[in-house]
Amino acid sequence: MKEPIPIEEYYSLKETYSLLYELIDPQKTPRIPKEIRDKARKCIRNYPVERDLNLLYEGVGFWNPRKI
């Protein structure tokens, strides 16, 4: 059986996911250069999606009502 990920890693993944989505949204971050947006888009392309994060979350051991 796999060890659950530490809570700090779980929150780090969720916050990184949120940050990347903010970077690719010009309405939320209008002054971000196109090159940075493109890099964020590439990073998020293979980032764990919410269902994957939910599976990771199950290993954390408690429920967090915060959404991505």
PDB file as gemmi writes it, atoms N, CA and C in Angstrom:
CRYST1    1.000    1.000    1.000  90.00  90.00  90.00 P 1                      
ATOM      1  N   MET A   1       0.844  -1.190   0.000  1.00  0.00           N  
ATOM      2  CA  MET A   1       0.000   0.000   0.000  1.00  0.00           C  
ATOM      3  C   MET A   1       0.887   1.250   0.000  1.00  0.00           C  
ATOM      4  N   LYS A   2       0.493   2.226  -0.826  1.00  0.00           N  
ATOM      5  CA  LYS A   2       1.256   3.467  -0.899  1.00  0.00           C  
ATOM      6  C   LYS A   2       1.032   4.322   0.334  1.00  0.00           C  
ATOM      7  N   GLU A   3       2.083   5.035   0.700  1.00  0.00           N  
ATOM      8  CA  GLU A   3       1.977   6.001   1.797  1.00  0.00           C  
ATOM      9  C   GLU A   3       1.194   7.214   1.304  1.00  0.00           C  
ATOM     10  N   PRO A   4       0.311   7.766   2.130  1.00  0.00           N  
ATOM     11  CA  PRO A   4      -0.358   9.002   1.723  1.00  0.00           C  
ATOM     12  C   PRO A   4       0.652  10.142   1.636  1.00  0.00           C  
ATOM     13  N   ILE A   5       0.376  11.087   0.754  1.00  0.00           N  
ATOM     14  CA  ILE A   5       1.293  12.220   0.655  1.00  0.00           C  
ATOM     15  C   ILE A   5       1.108  13.117   1.875  1.00  0.00           C  
ATOM     16  N   PRO A   6       2.166  13.792   2.271  1.00  0.00           N  
ATOM     17  CA  PRO A   6       2.032  14.730   3.395  1.00  0.00           C  
ATOM     18  C   PRO A   6       1.079  15.870   3.037  1.00  0.00           C  
ATOM     19  N   ILE A   7       0.385  16.372   4.020  1.00  0.00           N  
ATOM     20  CA  ILE A   7      -0.582  17.446   3.810  1.00  0.00           C  
ATOM     21  C   ILE A   7       0.065  18.661   3.150  1.00  0.00           C  
ATOM     22  N   GLU A   8       1.308  18.953   3.489  1.00  0.00           N  
ATOM     23  CA  GLU A   8       2.000  20.101   2.905  1.00  0.00           C  
ATOM     24  C   GLU A   8       2.161  19.929   1.398  1.00  0.00           C  
ATOM     25  N   GLU A   9       2.467  18.708   0.960  1.00  0.00           N  
ATOM     26  CA  GLU A   9       2.612  18.450  -0.475  1.00  0.00           C  
ATOM     27  C   GLU A   9       1.271  18.570  -1.183  1.00  0.00           C  
ATOM     28  N   TYR A  10       0.227  18.096  -0.554  1.00  0.00           N  
ATOM     29  CA  TYR A  10      -1.109  18.197  -1.133  1.00  0.00           C  
ATOM     30  C   TYR A  10      -1.482  19.663  -1.352  1.00  0.00           C  
ATOM     31  N   TYR A  11      -1.317  20.483  -0.322  1.00  0.00           N  
ATOM     32  CA  TYR A  11      -1.661  21.899  -0.460  1.00  0.00           C  
ATOM     33  C   TYR A  11      -0.751  22.601  -1.465  1.00  0.00           C  
ATOM     34  N   SER A  12       0.489  22.226  -1.519  1.00  0.00           N  
ATOM     35  CA  SER A  12       1.408  22.801  -2.488  1.00  0.00           C  
ATOM     36  C   SER A  12       0.938  22.512  -3.914  1.00  0.00           C  
ATOM     37  N   LEU A  13       0.508  21.288  -4.166  1.00  0.00           N  
ATOM     38  CA  LEU A  13      -0.015  20.931  -5.488  1.00  0.00           C  
ATOM     39  C   LEU A  13      -1.253  21.752  -5.829  1.00  0.00           C  
ATOM     40  N   LYS A  14      -2.164  21.887  -4.883  1.00  0.00           N  
ATOM     41  CA  LYS A  14      -3.385  22.653  -5.139  1.00  0.00           C  
ATOM     42  C   LYS A  14      -3.080  24.124  -5.385  1.00  0.00           C  
ATOM     43  N   GLU A  15      -2.195  24.695  -4.592  1.00  0.00           N  
ATOM     44  CA  GLU A  15      -1.871  26.117  -4.757  1.00  0.00           C  
ATOM     45  C   GLU A  15      -1.118  26.373  -6.065  1.00  0.00           C  
ATOM     46  N   THR A  16      -0.256  25.459  -6.445  1.00  0.00           N  
ATOM     47  CA  THR A  16       0.467  25.593  -7.713  1.00  0.00           C  
ATOM     48  C   THR A  16      -0.504  25.531  -8.875  1.00  0.00           C  
ATOM     49  N   TYR A  17      -1.455  24.627  -8.801  1.00  0.00           N  
ATOM     50  CA  TYR A  17      -2.499  24.500  -9.819  1.00  0.00           C  
ATOM     51  C   TYR A  17      -3.256  25.821  -9.959  1.00  0.00           C  
ATOM     52  N   SER A  18      -3.652  26.404  -8.853  1.00  0.00           N  
ATOM     53  CA  SER A  18      -4.376  27.679  -8.865  1.00  0.00           C  
ATOM     54  C   SER A  18      -3.525  28.797  -9.449  1.00  0.00           C  
ATOM     55  N   LEU A  19      -2.264  28.842  -9.062  1.00  0.00           N  
ATOM     56  CA  LEU A  19      -1.359  29.874  -9.566  1.00  0.00           C  
ATOM     57  C   LEU A  19      -1.192  29.770 -11.081  1.00  0.00           C  
ATOM     58  N   LEU A  20      -0.986  28.572 -11.579  1.00  0.00           N  
ATOM     59  CA  LEU A  20      -0.826  28.389 -13.022  1.00  0.00           C  
ATOM     60  C   LEU A  20      -2.066  28.845 -13.778  1.00  0.00           C  
ATOM     61  N   TYR A  21      -3.249  28.506 -13.261  1.00  0.00           N  
ATOM     62  CA  TYR A  21      -4.472  28.951 -13.924  1.00  0.00           C  
ATOM     63  C   TYR A  21      -4.626  30.469 -13.873  1.00  0.00           C  
ATOM     64  N   GLU A  22      -4.220  31.093 -12.800  1.00  0.00           N  
ATOM     65  CA  GLU A  22      -4.263  32.559 -12.752  1.00  0.00           C  
ATOM     66  C   GLU A  22      -3.300  33.166 -13.761  1.00  0.00           C  
ATOM     67  N   LEU A  23      -2.145  32.566 -13.914  1.00  0.00           N  
ATOM     68  CA  LEU A  23      -1.159  33.086 -14.866  1.00  0.00           C  
ATOM     69  C   LEU A  23      -1.623  32.999 -16.312  1.00  0.00           C  
ATOM     70  N   ILE A  24      -2.414  31.994 -16.652  1.00  0.00           N  
ATOM     71  CA  ILE A  24      -2.854  31.872 -18.045  1.00  0.00           C  
ATOM     72  C   ILE A  24      -4.122  32.670 -18.336  1.00  0.00           C  
ATOM     73  N   ASP A  25      -4.726  33.252 -17.315  1.00  0.00           N  
ATOM     74  CA  ASP A  25      -5.953  34.040 -17.491  1.00  0.00           C  
ATOM     75  C   ASP A  25      -5.623  35.533 -17.525  1.00  0.00           C  
ATOM     76  N   PRO A  26      -5.687  36.158 -18.722  1.00  0.00           N  
ATOM     77  CA  PRO A  26      -5.331  37.579 -18.819  1.00  0.00           C  
ATOM     78  C   PRO A  26      -6.261  38.510 -18.043  1.00  0.00           C  
ATOM     79  N   GLN A  27      -7.467  38.070 -17.734  1.00  0.00           N  
ATOM     80  CA  GLN A  27      -8.361  38.910 -16.943  1.00  0.00           C  
ATOM     81  C   GLN A  27      -7.927  38.948 -15.476  1.00  0.00           C  
ATOM     82  N   LYS A  28      -7.365  37.867 -14.986  1.00  0.00           N  
ATOM     83  CA  LYS A  28      -6.911  37.829 -13.585  1.00  0.00           C  
ATOM     84  C   LYS A  28      -5.526  38.426 -13.431  1.00  0.00           C  
ATOM     85  N   THR A  29      -4.675  38.223 -14.434  1.00  0.00           N  
ATOM     86  CA  THR A  29      -3.291  38.723 -14.380  1.00  0.00           C  
ATOM     87  C   THR A  29      -2.957  39.414 -15.701  1.00  0.00           C  
ATOM     88  N   PRO A  30      -3.453  40.640 -15.886  1.00  0.00           N  
ATOM     89  CA  PRO A  30      -3.316  41.315 -17.182  1.00  0.00           C  
ATOM     90  C   PRO A  30      -1.889  41.715 -17.565  1.00  0.00           C  
ATOM     91  N   ARG A  31      -0.986  41.844 -16.637  1.00  0.00           N  
ATOM     92  CA  ARG A  31       0.359  42.339 -16.964  1.00  0.00           C  
ATOM     93  C   ARG A  31       1.392  41.236 -17.182  1.00  0.00           C  
ATOM     94  N   ILE A  32       0.953  40.003 -17.219  1.00  0.00           N  
ATOM     95  CA  ILE A  32       1.879  38.883 -17.415  1.00  0.00           C  
ATOM     96  C   ILE A  32       2.266  38.803 -18.898  1.00  0.00           C  
ATOM     97  N   PRO A  33       3.556  38.754 -19.196  1.00  0.00           N  
ATOM     98  CA  PRO A  33       3.983  38.650 -20.603  1.00  0.00           C  
ATOM     99  C   PRO A  33       3.529  37.329 -21.241  1.00  0.00           C  
ATOM    100  N   LYS A  34       3.341  37.362 -22.546  1.00  0.00           N  
ATOM    101  CA  LYS A  34       2.889  36.195 -23.302  1.00  0.00           C  
ATOM    102  C   LYS A  34       3.803  34.992 -23.080  1.00  0.00           C  
ATOM    103  N   GLU A  35       5.099  35.212 -23.003  1.00  0.00           N  
ATOM    104  CA  GLU A  35       6.046  34.104 -22.810  1.00  0.00           C  
ATOM    105  C   GLU A  35       5.784  33.363 -21.499  1.00  0.00           C  
ATOM    106  N   ILE A  36       5.463  34.111 -20.465  1.00  0.00           N  
ATOM    107  CA  ILE A  36       5.175  33.502 -19.159  1.00  0.00           C  
ATOM    108  C   ILE A  36       3.851  32.737 -19.228  1.00  0.00           C  
ATOM    109  N   ARG A  37       2.842  33.326 -19.871  1.00  0.00           N  
ATOM    110  CA  ARG A  37       1.557  32.628 -20.040  1.00  0.00           C  
ATOM    111  C   ARG A  37       1.751  31.314 -20.780  1.00  0.00           C  
ATOM    112  N   ASP A  38       2.552  31.358 -21.840  1.00  0.00           N  
ATOM    113  CA  ASP A  38       2.807  30.146 -22.623  1.00  0.00           C  
ATOM    114  C   ASP A  38       3.514  29.080 -21.794  1.00  0.00           C  
ATOM    115  N   LYS A  39       4.471  29.491 -20.962  1.00  0.00           N  
ATOM    116  CA  LYS A  39       5.160  28.533 -20.092  1.00  0.00           C  
ATOM    117  C   LYS A  39       4.200  27.934 -19.076  1.00  0.00           C  
ATOM    118  N   ALA A  40       3.334  28.762 -18.504  1.00  0.00           N  
ATOM    119  CA  ALA A  40       2.345  28.273 -17.535  1.00  0.00           C  
ATOM    120  C   ALA A  40       1.398  27.285 -18.208  1.00  0.00           C  
ATOM    121  N   ARG A  41       0.983  27.598 -19.438  1.00  0.00           N  
ATOM    122  CA  ARG A  41       0.105  26.693 -20.194  1.00  0.00           C  
ATOM    123  C   ARG A  41       0.772  25.336 -20.415  1.00  0.00           C  
ATOM    124  N   LYS A  42       2.049  25.356 -20.761  1.00  0.00           N  
ATOM    125  CA  LYS A  42       2.782  24.098 -20.963  1.00  0.00           C  
ATOM    126  C   LYS A  42       2.884  23.311 -19.660  1.00  0.00           C  
ATOM    127  N   CYS A  43       3.120  24.006 -18.564  1.00  0.00           N  
ATOM    128  CA  CYS A  43       3.233  23.322 -17.263  1.00  0.00           C  
ATOM    129  C   CYS A  43       1.913  22.683 -16.850  1.00  0.00           C  
ATOM    130  N   ILE A  44       0.831  23.380 -17.091  1.00  0.00           N  
ATOM    131  CA  ILE A  44      -0.461  22.874 -16.618  1.00  0.00           C  
ATOM    132  C   ILE A  44      -1.010  21.776 -17.521  1.00  0.00           C  
ATOM    133  N   ARG A  45      -0.486  21.671 -18.731  1.00  0.00           N  
ATOM    134  CA  ARG A  45      -0.957  20.656 -19.669  1.00  0.00           C  
ATOM    135  C   ARG A  45      -0.879  19.252 -19.075  1.00  0.00           C  
ATOM    136  N   ASN A  46       0.186  18.941 -18.355  1.00  0.00           N  
ATOM    137  CA  ASN A  46       0.360  17.612 -17.768  1.00  0.00           C  
ATOM    138  C   ASN A  46       0.271  17.619 -16.246  1.00  0.00           C  
ATOM    139  N   TYR A  47      -0.255  18.688 -15.700  1.00  0.00           N  
ATOM    140  CA  TYR A  47      -0.400  18.796 -14.258  1.00  0.00           C  
ATOM    141  C   TYR A  47      -1.542  17.887 -13.803  1.00  0.00           C  
ATOM    142  N   PRO A  48      -1.450  17.322 -12.608  1.00  0.00           N  
ATOM    143  CA  PRO A  48      -2.558  16.478 -12.138  1.00  0.00           C  
ATOM    144  C   PRO A  48      -3.870  17.267 -12.135  1.00  0.00           C  
ATOM    145  N   VAL A  49      -4.904  16.701 -12.726  1.00  0.00           N  
ATOM    146  CA  VAL A  49      -6.196  17.371 -12.758  1.00  0.00           C  
ATOM    147  C   VAL A  49      -6.900  17.198 -11.427  1.00  0.00           C  
ATOM    148  N   GLU A  50      -8.024  17.877 -11.270  1.00  0.00           N  
ATOM    149  CA  GLU A  50      -8.700  17.883  -9.973  1.00  0.00           C  
ATOM    150  C   GLU A  50      -9.030  16.476  -9.488  1.00  0.00           C  
ATOM    151  N   ARG A  51      -9.435  15.582 -10.393  1.00  0.00           N  
ATOM    152  CA  ARG A  51      -9.759  14.219  -9.941  1.00  0.00           C  
ATOM    153  C   ARG A  51      -8.522  13.528  -9.383  1.00  0.00           C  
ATOM    154  N   ASP A  52      -7.343  13.805  -9.983  1.00  0.00           N  
ATOM    155  CA  ASP A  52      -6.100  13.245  -9.458  1.00  0.00           C  
ATOM    156  C   ASP A  52      -5.786  13.832  -8.090  1.00  0.00           C  
ATOM    157  N   LEU A  53      -6.015  15.135  -7.950  1.00  0.00           N  
ATOM    158  CA  LEU A  53      -5.781  15.770  -6.656  1.00  0.00           C  
ATOM    159  C   LEU A  53      -6.738  15.205  -5.613  1.00  0.00           C  
ATOM    160  N   ASN A  54      -7.966  14.895  -6.032  1.00  0.00           N  
ATOM    161  CA  ASN A  54      -8.921  14.302  -5.090  1.00  0.00           C  
ATOM    162  C   ASN A  54      -8.452  12.928  -4.633  1.00  0.00           C  
ATOM    163  N   LEU A  55      -7.870  12.159  -5.531  1.00  0.00           N  
ATOM    164  CA  LEU A  55      -7.321  10.859  -5.145  1.00  0.00           C  
ATOM    165  C   LEU A  55      -6.163  11.040  -4.168  1.00  0.00           C  
ATOM    166  N   LEU A  56      -5.308  12.028  -4.442  1.00  0.00           N  
ATOM    167  CA  LEU A  56      -4.219  12.317  -3.506  1.00  0.00           C  
ATOM    168  C   LEU A  56      -4.781  12.741  -2.154  1.00  0.00           C  
ATOM    169  N   TYR A  57      -5.817  13.534  -2.217  1.00  0.00           N  
ATOM    170  CA  TYR A  57      -6.441  14.045  -1.006  1.00  0.00           C  
ATOM    171  C   TYR A  57      -6.948  12.910  -0.107  1.00  0.00           C  
ATOM    172  N   GLU A  58      -7.490  11.870  -0.730  1.00  0.00           N  
ATOM    173  CA  GLU A  58      -8.009  10.748   0.052  1.00  0.00           C  
ATOM    174  C   GLU A  58      -6.926  10.149   0.949  1.00  0.00           C  
ATOM    175  N   GLY A  59      -5.675  10.242   0.503  1.00  0.00           N  
ATOM    176  CA  GLY A  59      -4.585   9.729   1.301  1.00  0.00           C  
ATOM    177  C   GLY A  59      -4.172  10.651   2.429  1.00  0.00           C  
ATOM    178  N   VAL A  60      -4.662  11.864   2.420  1.00  0.00           N  
ATOM    179  CA  VAL A  60      -4.284  12.832   3.441  1.00  0.00           C  
ATOM    180  C   VAL A  60      -4.959  12.520   4.769  1.00  0.00           C  
ATOM    181  N   GLY A  61      -6.180  12.020   4.711  1.00  0.00           N  
ATOM    182  CA  GLY A  61      -6.817  11.587   5.946  1.00  0.00           C  
ATOM    183  C   GLY A  61      -7.876  12.511   6.520  1.00  0.00           C  
ATOM    184  N   PHE A  62      -8.173  13.614   5.874  1.00  0.00           N  
ATOM    185  CA  PHE A  62      -9.286  14.451   6.322  1.00  0.00           C  
ATOM    186  C   PHE A  62      -9.816  15.237   5.137  1.00  0.00           C  
ATOM    187  N   TRP A  63     -11.020  15.804   5.264  1.00  0.00           N  
ATOM    188  CA  TRP A  63     -11.674  16.482   4.167  1.00  0.00           C  
ATOM    189  C   TRP A  63     -11.438  17.985   4.249  1.00  0.00           C  
ATOM    190  N   ASN A  64     -11.127  18.576   3.082  1.00  0.00           N  
ATOM    191  CA  ASN A  64     -10.899  20.023   3.010  1.00  0.00           C  
ATOM    192  C   ASN A  64     -11.929  20.615   2.056  1.00  0.00           C  
ATOM    193  N   PRO A  65     -12.768  21.522   2.512  1.00  0.00           N  
ATOM    194  CA  PRO A  65     -13.812  22.076   1.653  1.00  0.00           C  
ATOM    195  C   PRO A  65     -13.326  23.071   0.601  1.00  0.00           C  
ATOM    196  N   ARG A  66     -12.047  23.477   0.654  1.00  0.00           N  
ATOM    197  CA  ARG A  66     -11.544  24.449  -0.321  1.00  0.00           C  
ATOM    198  C   ARG A  66     -11.548  23.842  -1.714  1.00  0.00           C  
ATOM    199  N   LYS A  67     -11.917  24.665  -2.678  1.00  0.00           N  
ATOM    200  CA  LYS A  67     -11.906  24.262  -4.083  1.00  0.00           C  
ATOM    201  C   LYS A  67     -10.665  24.844  -4.733  1.00  0.00           C  
ATOM    202  N   ILE A  68     -10.312  24.250  -5.860  1.00  0.00           N  
ATOM    203  CA  ILE A  68      -9.170  24.756  -6.642  1.00  0.00           C  
ATOM    204  C   ILE A  68      -9.544  26.053  -7.285  1.00  0.00           C  
TER     205      ILE A  68                                                      
END                                                                             
